[in-house]
PDB file of C-alpha atoms and ligand atoms in Angstrom:
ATOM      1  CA  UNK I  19    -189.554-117.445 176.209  1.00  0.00           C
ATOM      2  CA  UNK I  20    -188.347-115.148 178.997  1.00  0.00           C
ATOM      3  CA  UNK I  21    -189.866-113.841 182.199  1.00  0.00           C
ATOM      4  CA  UNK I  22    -190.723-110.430 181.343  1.00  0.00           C
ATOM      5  CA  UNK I  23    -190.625-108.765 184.916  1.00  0.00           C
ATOM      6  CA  UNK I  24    -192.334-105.383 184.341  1.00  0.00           C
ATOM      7  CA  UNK I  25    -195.451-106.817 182.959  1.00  0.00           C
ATOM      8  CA  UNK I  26    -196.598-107.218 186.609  1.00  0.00           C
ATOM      9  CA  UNK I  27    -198.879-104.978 187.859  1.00  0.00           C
ATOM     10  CA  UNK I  28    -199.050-103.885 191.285  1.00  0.00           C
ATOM     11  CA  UNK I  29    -202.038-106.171 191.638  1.00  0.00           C
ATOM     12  CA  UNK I  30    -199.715-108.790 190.487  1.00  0.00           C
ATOM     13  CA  UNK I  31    -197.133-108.068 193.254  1.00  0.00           C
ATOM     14  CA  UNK I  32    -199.929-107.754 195.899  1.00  0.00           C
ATOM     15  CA  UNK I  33    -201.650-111.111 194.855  1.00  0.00           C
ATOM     16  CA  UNK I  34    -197.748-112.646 195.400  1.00  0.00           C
ATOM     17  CA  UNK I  35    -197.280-111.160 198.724  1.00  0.00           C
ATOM     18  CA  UNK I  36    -200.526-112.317 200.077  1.00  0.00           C
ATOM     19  CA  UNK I  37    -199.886-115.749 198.587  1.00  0.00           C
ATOM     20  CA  UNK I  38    -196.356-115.758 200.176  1.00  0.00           C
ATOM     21  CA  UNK I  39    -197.172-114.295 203.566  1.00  0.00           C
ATOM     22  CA  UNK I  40    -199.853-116.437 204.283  1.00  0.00           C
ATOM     23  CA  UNK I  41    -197.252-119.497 203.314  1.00  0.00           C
ATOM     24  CA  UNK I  42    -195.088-118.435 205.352  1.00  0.00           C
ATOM     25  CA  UNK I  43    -196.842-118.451 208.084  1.00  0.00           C
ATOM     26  CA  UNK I  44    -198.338-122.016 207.826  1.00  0.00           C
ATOM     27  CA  UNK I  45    -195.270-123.596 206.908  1.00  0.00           C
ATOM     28  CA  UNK I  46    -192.720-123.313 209.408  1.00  0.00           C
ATOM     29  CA  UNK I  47    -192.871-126.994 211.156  1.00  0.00           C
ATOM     30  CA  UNK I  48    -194.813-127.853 208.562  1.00  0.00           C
ATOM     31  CA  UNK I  49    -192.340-127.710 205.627  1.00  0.00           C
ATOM     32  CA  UNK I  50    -189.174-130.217 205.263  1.00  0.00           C
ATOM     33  CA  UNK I  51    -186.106-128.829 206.573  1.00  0.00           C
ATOM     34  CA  UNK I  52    -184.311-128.971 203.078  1.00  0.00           C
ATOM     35  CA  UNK I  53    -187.534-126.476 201.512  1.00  0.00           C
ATOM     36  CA  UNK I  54    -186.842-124.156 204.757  1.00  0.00           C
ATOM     37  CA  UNK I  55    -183.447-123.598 203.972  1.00  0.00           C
ATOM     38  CA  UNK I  56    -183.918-123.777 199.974  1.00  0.00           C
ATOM     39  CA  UNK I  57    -186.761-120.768 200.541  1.00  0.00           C
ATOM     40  CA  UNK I  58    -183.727-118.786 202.234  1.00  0.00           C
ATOM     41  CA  UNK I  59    -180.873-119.935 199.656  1.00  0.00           C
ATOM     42  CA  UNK I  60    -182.889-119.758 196.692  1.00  0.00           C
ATOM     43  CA  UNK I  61    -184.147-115.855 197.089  1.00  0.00           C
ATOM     44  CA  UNK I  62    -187.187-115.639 198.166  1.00  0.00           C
ATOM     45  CA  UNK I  63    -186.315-114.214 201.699  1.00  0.00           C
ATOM     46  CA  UNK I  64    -188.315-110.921 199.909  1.00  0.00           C
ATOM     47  CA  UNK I  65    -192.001-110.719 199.348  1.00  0.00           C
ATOM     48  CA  UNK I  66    -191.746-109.680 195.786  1.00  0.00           C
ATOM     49  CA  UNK I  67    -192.553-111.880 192.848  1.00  0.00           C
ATOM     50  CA  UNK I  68    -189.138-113.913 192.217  1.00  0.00           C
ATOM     51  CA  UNK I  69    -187.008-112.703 189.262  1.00  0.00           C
ATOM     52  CA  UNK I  70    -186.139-115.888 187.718  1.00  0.00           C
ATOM     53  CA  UNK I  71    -182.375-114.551 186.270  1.00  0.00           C
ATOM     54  CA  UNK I  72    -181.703-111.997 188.737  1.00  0.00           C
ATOM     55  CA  UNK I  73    -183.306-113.665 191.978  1.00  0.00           C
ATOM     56  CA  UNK I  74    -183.260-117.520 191.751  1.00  0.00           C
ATOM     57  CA  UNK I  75    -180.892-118.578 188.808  1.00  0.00           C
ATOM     58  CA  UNK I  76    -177.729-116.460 190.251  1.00  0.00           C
ATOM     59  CA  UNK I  77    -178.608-118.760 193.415  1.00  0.00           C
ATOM     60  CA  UNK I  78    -179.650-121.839 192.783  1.00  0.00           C
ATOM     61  CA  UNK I  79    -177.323-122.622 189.862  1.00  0.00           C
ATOM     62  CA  UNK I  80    -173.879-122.191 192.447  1.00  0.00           C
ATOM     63  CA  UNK I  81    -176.026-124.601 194.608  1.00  0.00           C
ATOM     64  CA  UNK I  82    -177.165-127.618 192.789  1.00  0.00           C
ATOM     65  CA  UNK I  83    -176.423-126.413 189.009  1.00  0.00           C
ATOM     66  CA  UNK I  84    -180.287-126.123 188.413  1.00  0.00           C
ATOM     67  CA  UNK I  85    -181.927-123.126 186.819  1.00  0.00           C
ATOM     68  CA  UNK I  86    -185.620-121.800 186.281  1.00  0.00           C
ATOM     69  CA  UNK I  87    -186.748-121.840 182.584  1.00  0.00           C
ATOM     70  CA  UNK I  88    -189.587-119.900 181.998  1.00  0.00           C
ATOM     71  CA  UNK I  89    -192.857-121.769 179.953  1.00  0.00           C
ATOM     72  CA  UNK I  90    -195.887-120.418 178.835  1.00  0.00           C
ATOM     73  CA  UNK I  91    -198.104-123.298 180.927  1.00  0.00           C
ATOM     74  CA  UNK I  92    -198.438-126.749 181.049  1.00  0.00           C
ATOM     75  CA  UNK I  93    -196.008-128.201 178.035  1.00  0.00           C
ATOM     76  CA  UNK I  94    -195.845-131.433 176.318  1.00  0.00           C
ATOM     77  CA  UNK I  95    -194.150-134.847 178.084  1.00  0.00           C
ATOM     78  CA  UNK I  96    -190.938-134.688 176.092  1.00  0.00           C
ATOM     79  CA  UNK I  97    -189.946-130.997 176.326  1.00  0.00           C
ATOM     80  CA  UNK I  98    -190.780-131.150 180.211  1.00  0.00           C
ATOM     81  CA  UNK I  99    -188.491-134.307 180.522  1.00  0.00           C
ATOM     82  CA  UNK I 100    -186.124-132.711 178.435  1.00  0.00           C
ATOM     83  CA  UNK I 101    -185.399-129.765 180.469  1.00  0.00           C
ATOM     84  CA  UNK I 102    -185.384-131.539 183.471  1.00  0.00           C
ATOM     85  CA  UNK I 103    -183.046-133.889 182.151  1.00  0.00           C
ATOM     86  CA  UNK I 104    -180.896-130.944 181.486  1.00  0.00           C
ATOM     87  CA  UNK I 105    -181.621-129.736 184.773  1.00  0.00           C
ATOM     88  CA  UNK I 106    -183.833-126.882 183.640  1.00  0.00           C
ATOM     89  CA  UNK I 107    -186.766-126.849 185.830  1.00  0.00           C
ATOM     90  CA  UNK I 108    -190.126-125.017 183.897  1.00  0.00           C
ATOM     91  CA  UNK I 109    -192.027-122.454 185.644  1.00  0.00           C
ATOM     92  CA  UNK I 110    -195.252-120.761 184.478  1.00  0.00           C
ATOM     93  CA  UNK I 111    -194.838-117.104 184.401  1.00  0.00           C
ATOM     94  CA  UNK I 112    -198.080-116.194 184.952  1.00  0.00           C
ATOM     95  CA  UNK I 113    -199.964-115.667 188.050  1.00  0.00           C
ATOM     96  CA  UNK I 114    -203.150-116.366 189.609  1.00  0.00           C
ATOM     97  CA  UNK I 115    -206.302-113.717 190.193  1.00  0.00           C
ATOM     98  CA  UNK I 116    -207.329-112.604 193.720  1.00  0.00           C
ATOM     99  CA  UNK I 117    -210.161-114.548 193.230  1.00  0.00           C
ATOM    100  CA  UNK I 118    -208.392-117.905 193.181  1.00  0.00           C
ATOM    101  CA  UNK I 119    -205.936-117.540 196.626  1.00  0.00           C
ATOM    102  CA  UNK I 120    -207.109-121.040 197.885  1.00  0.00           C
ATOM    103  CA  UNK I 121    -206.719-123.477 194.904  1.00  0.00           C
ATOM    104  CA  UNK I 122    -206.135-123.630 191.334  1.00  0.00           C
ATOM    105  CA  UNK I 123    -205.834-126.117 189.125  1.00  0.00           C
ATOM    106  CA  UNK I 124    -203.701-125.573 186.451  1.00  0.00           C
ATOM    107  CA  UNK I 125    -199.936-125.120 187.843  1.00  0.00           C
ATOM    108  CA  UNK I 126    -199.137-120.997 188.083  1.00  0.00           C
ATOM    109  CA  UNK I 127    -195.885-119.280 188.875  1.00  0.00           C
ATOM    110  CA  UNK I 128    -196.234-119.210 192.803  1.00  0.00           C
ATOM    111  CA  UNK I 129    -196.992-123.319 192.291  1.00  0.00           C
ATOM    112  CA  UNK I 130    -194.266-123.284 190.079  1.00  0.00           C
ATOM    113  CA  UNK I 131    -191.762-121.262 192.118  1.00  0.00           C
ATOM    114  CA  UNK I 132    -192.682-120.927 195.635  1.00  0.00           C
ATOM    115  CA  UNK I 133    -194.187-124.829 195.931  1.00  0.00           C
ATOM    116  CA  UNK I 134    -191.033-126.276 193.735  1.00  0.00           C
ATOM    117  CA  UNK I 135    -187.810-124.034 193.624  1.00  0.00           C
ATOM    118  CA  UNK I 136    -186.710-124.339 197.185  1.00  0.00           C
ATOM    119  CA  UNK I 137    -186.296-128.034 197.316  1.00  0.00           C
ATOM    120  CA  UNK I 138    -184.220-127.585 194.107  1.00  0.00           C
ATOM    121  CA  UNK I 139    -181.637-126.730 196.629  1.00  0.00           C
ATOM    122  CA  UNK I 140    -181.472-130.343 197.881  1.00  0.00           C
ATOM    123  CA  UNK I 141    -178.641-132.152 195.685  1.00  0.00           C
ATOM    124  CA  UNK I 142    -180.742-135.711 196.480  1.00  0.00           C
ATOM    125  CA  UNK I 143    -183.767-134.498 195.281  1.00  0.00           C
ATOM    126  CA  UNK I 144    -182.507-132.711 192.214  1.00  0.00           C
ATOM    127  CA  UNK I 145    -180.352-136.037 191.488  1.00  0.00           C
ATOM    128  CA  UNK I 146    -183.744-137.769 191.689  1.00  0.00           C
ATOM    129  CA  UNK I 147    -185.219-135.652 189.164  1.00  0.00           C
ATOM    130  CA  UNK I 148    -182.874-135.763 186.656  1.00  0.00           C
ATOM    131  CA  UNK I 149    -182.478-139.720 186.626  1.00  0.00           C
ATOM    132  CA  UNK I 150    -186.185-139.564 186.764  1.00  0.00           C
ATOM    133  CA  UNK I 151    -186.500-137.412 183.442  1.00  0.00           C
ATOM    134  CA  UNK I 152    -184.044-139.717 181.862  1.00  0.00           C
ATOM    135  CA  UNK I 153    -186.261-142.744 182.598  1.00  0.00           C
ATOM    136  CA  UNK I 154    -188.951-141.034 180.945  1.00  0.00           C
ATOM    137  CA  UNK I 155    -186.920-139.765 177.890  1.00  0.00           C
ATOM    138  CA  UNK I 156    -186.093-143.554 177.337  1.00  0.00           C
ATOM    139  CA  UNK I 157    -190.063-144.336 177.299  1.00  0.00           C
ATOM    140  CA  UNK I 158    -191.049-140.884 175.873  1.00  0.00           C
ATOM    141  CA  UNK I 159    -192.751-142.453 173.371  1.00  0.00           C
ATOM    142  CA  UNK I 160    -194.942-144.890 175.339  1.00  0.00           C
ATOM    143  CA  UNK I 161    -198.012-143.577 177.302  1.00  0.00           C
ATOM    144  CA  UNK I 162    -198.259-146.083 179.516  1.00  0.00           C
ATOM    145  CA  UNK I 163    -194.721-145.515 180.869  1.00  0.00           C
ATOM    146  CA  UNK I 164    -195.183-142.101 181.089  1.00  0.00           C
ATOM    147  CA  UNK I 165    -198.663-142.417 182.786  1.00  0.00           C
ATOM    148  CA  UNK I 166    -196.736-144.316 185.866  1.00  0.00           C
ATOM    149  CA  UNK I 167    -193.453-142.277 185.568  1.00  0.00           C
ATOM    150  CA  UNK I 168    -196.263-138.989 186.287  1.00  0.00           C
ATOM    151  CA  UNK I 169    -198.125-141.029 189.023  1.00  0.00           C
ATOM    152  CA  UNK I 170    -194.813-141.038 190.427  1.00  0.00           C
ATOM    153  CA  UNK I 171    -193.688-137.432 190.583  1.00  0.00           C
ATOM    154  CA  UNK I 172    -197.335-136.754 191.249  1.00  0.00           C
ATOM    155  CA  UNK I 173    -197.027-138.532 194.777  1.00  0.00           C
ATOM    156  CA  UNK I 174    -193.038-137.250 195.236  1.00  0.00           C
ATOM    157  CA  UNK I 175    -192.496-134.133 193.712  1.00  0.00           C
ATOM    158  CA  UNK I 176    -195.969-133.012 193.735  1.00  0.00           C
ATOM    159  CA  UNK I 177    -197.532-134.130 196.762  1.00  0.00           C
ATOM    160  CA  UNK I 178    -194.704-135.702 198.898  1.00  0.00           C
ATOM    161  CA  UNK I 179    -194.083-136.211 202.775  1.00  0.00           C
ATOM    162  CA  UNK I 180    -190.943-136.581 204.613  1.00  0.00           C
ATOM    163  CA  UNK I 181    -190.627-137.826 208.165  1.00  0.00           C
ATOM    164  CA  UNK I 182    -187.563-135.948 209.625  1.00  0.00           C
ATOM    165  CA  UNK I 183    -186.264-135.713 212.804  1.00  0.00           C
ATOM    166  CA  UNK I 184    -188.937-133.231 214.013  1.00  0.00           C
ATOM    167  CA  UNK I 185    -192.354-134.684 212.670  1.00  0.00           C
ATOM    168  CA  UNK I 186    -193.368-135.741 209.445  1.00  0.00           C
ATOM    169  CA  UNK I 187    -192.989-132.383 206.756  1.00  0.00           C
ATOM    170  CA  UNK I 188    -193.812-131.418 203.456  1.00  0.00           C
ATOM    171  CA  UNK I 189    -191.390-131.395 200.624  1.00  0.00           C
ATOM    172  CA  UNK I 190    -194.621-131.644 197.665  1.00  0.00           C
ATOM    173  CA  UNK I 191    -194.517-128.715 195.766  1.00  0.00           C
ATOM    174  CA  UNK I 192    -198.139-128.746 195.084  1.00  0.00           C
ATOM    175  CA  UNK I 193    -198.811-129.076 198.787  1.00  0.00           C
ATOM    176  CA  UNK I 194    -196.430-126.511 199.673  1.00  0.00           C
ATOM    177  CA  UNK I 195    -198.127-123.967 197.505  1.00  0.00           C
ATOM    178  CA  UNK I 196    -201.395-124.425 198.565  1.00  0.00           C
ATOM    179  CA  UNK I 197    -202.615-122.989 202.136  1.00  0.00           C
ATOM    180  CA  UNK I 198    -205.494-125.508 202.412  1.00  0.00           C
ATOM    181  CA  UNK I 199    -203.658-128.715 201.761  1.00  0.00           C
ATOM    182  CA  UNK I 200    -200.756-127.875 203.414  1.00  0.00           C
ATOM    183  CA  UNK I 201    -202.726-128.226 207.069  1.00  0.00           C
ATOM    184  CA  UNK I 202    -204.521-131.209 205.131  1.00  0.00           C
ATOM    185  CA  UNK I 203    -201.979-132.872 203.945  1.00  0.00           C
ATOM    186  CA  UNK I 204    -200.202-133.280 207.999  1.00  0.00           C
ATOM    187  CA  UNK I 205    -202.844-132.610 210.416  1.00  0.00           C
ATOM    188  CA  UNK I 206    -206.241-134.754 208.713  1.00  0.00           C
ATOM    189  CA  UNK I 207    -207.362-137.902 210.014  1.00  0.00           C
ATOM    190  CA  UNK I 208    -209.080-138.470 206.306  1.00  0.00           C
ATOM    191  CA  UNK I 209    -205.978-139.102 204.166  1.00  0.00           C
ATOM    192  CA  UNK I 210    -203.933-141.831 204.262  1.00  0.00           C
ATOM    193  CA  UNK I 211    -200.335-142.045 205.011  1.00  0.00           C
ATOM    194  CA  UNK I 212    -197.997-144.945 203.536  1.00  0.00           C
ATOM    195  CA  UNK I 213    -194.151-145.577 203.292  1.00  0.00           C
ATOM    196  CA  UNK I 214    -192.958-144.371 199.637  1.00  0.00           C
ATOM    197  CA  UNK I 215    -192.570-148.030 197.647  1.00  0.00           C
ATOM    198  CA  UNK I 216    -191.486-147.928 193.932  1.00  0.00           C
ATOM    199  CA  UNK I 217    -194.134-150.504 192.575  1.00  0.00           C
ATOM    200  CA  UNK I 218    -197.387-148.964 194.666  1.00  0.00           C
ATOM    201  CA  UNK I 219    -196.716-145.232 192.886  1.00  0.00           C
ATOM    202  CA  UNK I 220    -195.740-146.594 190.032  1.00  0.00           C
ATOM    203  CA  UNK I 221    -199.495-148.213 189.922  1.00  0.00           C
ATOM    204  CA  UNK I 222    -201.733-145.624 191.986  1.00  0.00           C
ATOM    205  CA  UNK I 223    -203.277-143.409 189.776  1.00  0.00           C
ATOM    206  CA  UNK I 224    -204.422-139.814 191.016  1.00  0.00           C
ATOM    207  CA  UNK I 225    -206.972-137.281 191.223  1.00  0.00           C
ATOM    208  CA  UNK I 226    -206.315-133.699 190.127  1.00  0.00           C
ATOM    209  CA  UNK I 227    -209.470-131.402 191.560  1.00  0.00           C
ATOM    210  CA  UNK I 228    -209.649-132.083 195.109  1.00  0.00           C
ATOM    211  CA  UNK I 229    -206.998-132.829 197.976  1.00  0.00           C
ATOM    212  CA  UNK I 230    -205.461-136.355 197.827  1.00  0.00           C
ATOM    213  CA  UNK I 231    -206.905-139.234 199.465  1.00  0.00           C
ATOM    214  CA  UNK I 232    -203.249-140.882 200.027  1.00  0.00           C
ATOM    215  CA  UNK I 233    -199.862-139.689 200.548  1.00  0.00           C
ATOM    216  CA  UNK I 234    -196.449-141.120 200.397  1.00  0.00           C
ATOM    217  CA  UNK I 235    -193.974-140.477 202.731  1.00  0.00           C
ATOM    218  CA  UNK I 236    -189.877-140.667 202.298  1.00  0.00           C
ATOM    219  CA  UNK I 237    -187.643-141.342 205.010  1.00  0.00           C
ATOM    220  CA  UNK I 238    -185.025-138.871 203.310  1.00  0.00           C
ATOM    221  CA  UNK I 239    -184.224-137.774 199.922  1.00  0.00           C
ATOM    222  CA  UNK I 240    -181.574-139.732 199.589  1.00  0.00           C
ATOM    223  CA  UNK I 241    -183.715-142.816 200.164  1.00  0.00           C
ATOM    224  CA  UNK I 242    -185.631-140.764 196.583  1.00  0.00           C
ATOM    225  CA  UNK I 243    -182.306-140.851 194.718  1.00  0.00           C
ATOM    226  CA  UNK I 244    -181.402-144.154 195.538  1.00  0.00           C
ATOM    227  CA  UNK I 245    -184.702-145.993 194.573  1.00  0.00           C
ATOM    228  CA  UNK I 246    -183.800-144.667 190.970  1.00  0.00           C
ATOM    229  CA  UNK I 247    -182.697-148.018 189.954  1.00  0.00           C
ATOM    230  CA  UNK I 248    -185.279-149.711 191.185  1.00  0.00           C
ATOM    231  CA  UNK I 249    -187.664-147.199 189.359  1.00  0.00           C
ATOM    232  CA  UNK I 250    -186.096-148.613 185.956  1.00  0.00           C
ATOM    233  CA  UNK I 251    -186.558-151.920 186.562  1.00  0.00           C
ATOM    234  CA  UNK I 252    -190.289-151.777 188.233  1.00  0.00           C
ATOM    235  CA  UNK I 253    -191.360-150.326 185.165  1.00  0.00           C
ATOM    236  CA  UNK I 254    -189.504-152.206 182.839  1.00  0.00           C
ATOM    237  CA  UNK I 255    -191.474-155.282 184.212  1.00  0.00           C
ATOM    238  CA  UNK I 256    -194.625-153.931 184.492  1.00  0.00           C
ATOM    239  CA  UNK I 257    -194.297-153.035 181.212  1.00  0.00           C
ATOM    240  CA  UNK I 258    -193.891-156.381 180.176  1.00  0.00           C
ATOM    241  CA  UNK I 259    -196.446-158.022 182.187  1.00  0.00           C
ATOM    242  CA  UNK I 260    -198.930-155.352 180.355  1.00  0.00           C
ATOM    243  CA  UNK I 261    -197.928-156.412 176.484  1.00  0.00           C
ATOM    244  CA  UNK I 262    -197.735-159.827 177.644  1.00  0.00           C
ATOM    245  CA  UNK I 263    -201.878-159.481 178.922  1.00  0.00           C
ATOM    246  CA  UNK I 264    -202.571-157.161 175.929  1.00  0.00           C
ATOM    247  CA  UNK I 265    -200.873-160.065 173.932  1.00  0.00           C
ATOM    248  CA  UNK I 266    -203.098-163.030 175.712  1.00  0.00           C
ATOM    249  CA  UNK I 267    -206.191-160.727 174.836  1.00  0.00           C
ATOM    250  CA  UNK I 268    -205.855-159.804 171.651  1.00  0.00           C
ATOM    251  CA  UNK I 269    -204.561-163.547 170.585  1.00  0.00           C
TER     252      UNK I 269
HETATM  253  N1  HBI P  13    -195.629-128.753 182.294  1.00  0.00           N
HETATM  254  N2  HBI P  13    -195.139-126.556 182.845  1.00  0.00           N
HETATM  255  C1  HBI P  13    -195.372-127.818 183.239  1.00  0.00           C
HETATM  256  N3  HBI P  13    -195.356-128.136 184.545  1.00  0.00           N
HETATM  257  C2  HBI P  13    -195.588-129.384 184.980  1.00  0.00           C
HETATM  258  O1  HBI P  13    -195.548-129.676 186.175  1.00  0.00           O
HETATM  259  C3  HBI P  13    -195.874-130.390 184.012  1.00  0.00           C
HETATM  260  C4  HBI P  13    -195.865-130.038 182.652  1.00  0.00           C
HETATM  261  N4  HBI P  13    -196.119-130.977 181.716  1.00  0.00           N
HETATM  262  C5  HBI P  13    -196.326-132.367 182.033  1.00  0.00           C
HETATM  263  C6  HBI P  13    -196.388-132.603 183.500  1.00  0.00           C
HETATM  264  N5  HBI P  13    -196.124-131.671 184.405  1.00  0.00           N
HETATM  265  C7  HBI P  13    -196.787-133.939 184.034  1.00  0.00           C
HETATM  266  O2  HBI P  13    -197.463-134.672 183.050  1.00  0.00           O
HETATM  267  C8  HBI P  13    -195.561-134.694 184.485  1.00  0.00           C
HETATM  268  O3  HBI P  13    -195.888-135.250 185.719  1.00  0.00           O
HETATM  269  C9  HBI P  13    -195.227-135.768 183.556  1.00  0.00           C
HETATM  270 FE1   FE P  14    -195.890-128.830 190.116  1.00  0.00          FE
END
């Protein structure tokens, strides 16, 4: 599938640029360092909807070797592991209506894009997310593994905090993309706010149709890349542990 660039409309393009603008206004000290300079590096310095060959692949691949693949929505454990793996990240081509500014649920190409691509320019992160997808390939077939492999990248690549020097940021893509969550997510004394440990994602499951109740919050993507190992293992044993008490109750 490829992005077909003149089937947007000039709705289309106005829908983008009211997305972006209003993003760019919120996110500046909001937004981790490394998505600041990835939104520069990666293209999107215009307002236009990103062409994903001519605008962010002839960028981002020099930078971390990463590319955008374009998908028709939300695809199937496997494939999305797969491309990852091969450091193909899938974006939705597809954009959402006027109606829907604030929050959708279903991922769309300014989630996709604007929320993810940037931080694709981080060489920790993208490290991260390739050892990540190669966990999950080795588990592909087990849903339980894959259940706490997502609750992971939900509360990292989805919905993850940084503190950096400055303040605690935002490197979540879905936080990044959404104007509501992204003052949420920092600035709300409801949510709470916990150091990023392995076996608590691993084990947290998450809701989908509202902002989070908790976040998770890195002390630098390198600390992300580094806990890969002890991602493996965590699971590994959890894993265990659950066939062992499936075993005790079935016996
Ligand atoms: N497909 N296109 C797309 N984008 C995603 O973010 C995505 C997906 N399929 C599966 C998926 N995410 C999640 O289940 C992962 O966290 C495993
Ligand atoms: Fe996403």
């Amino acid at each position: 599938m490829n992005q077909d660039y003149s089937n947007y409309s000039p709705d289309d393009q106005a829908v983008w640029r009211t997305l972006y603008e209003r993003q760019m206004e919120l996110l500046p000290g909001r937004a981790s360092q490394a998505y600041m300079d990835g939104i520069l590096a990666s293209g999107f310095p215009d307002v236009r909807i990103p062409d994903f060959d001519r605008m962010l692949n002839l960028r981002l691949e020099p930078i971390t070797g990463w590319r955008v693949v374009a998908v028709p929505g939300l695809i199937g454990n496997r494939e999305f592991f797969e491309l990852m793996a091969d450091r193909q990240f899938p974006a939705t081509t597809w954009l959402r209506s006027r109606d829907q500014l604030d929050y959708i649920q279903e991922p769309d190409m300014f989630h996709d894009t604007f929320g993810h691509v940037p931080v694709l320019t981080n060489q920790h992160f993208c490290n991260f997310l390739q050892d990540l997808a190669r966990i999950a390939l080795s588990h592909v077939e087990n849903e339980e593994a894959i259940e706490m492999i997502a609750r992971l990248y939900w509360y990292t690549v989805e919905f993850g905090l940084i503190q950096e020097s400055e303040g605690l940021r935002i490197y979540g893509g879905g936080i990044l993309s959404s104007p509501g969550e992204t003052v949420y997510a920092l600035e709300s004394p409801i949510p709470k706010r916990e150091p990023y440990d392995v076996a608590t994602l691993l084990q947290t499951p998450y809701v989908i149709d509202r902002f989070q109740e908790r976040y998770f919050v890195i002390d630098s993507y390198e600390q992300l890349y580094h806990s890969s190992p002890e991602i493996e293992a965590k699971l590994e044993e959890l894993l265990v542990v659950s066939s062992q008490q499936w075993a005790v109750g079935s016996s």
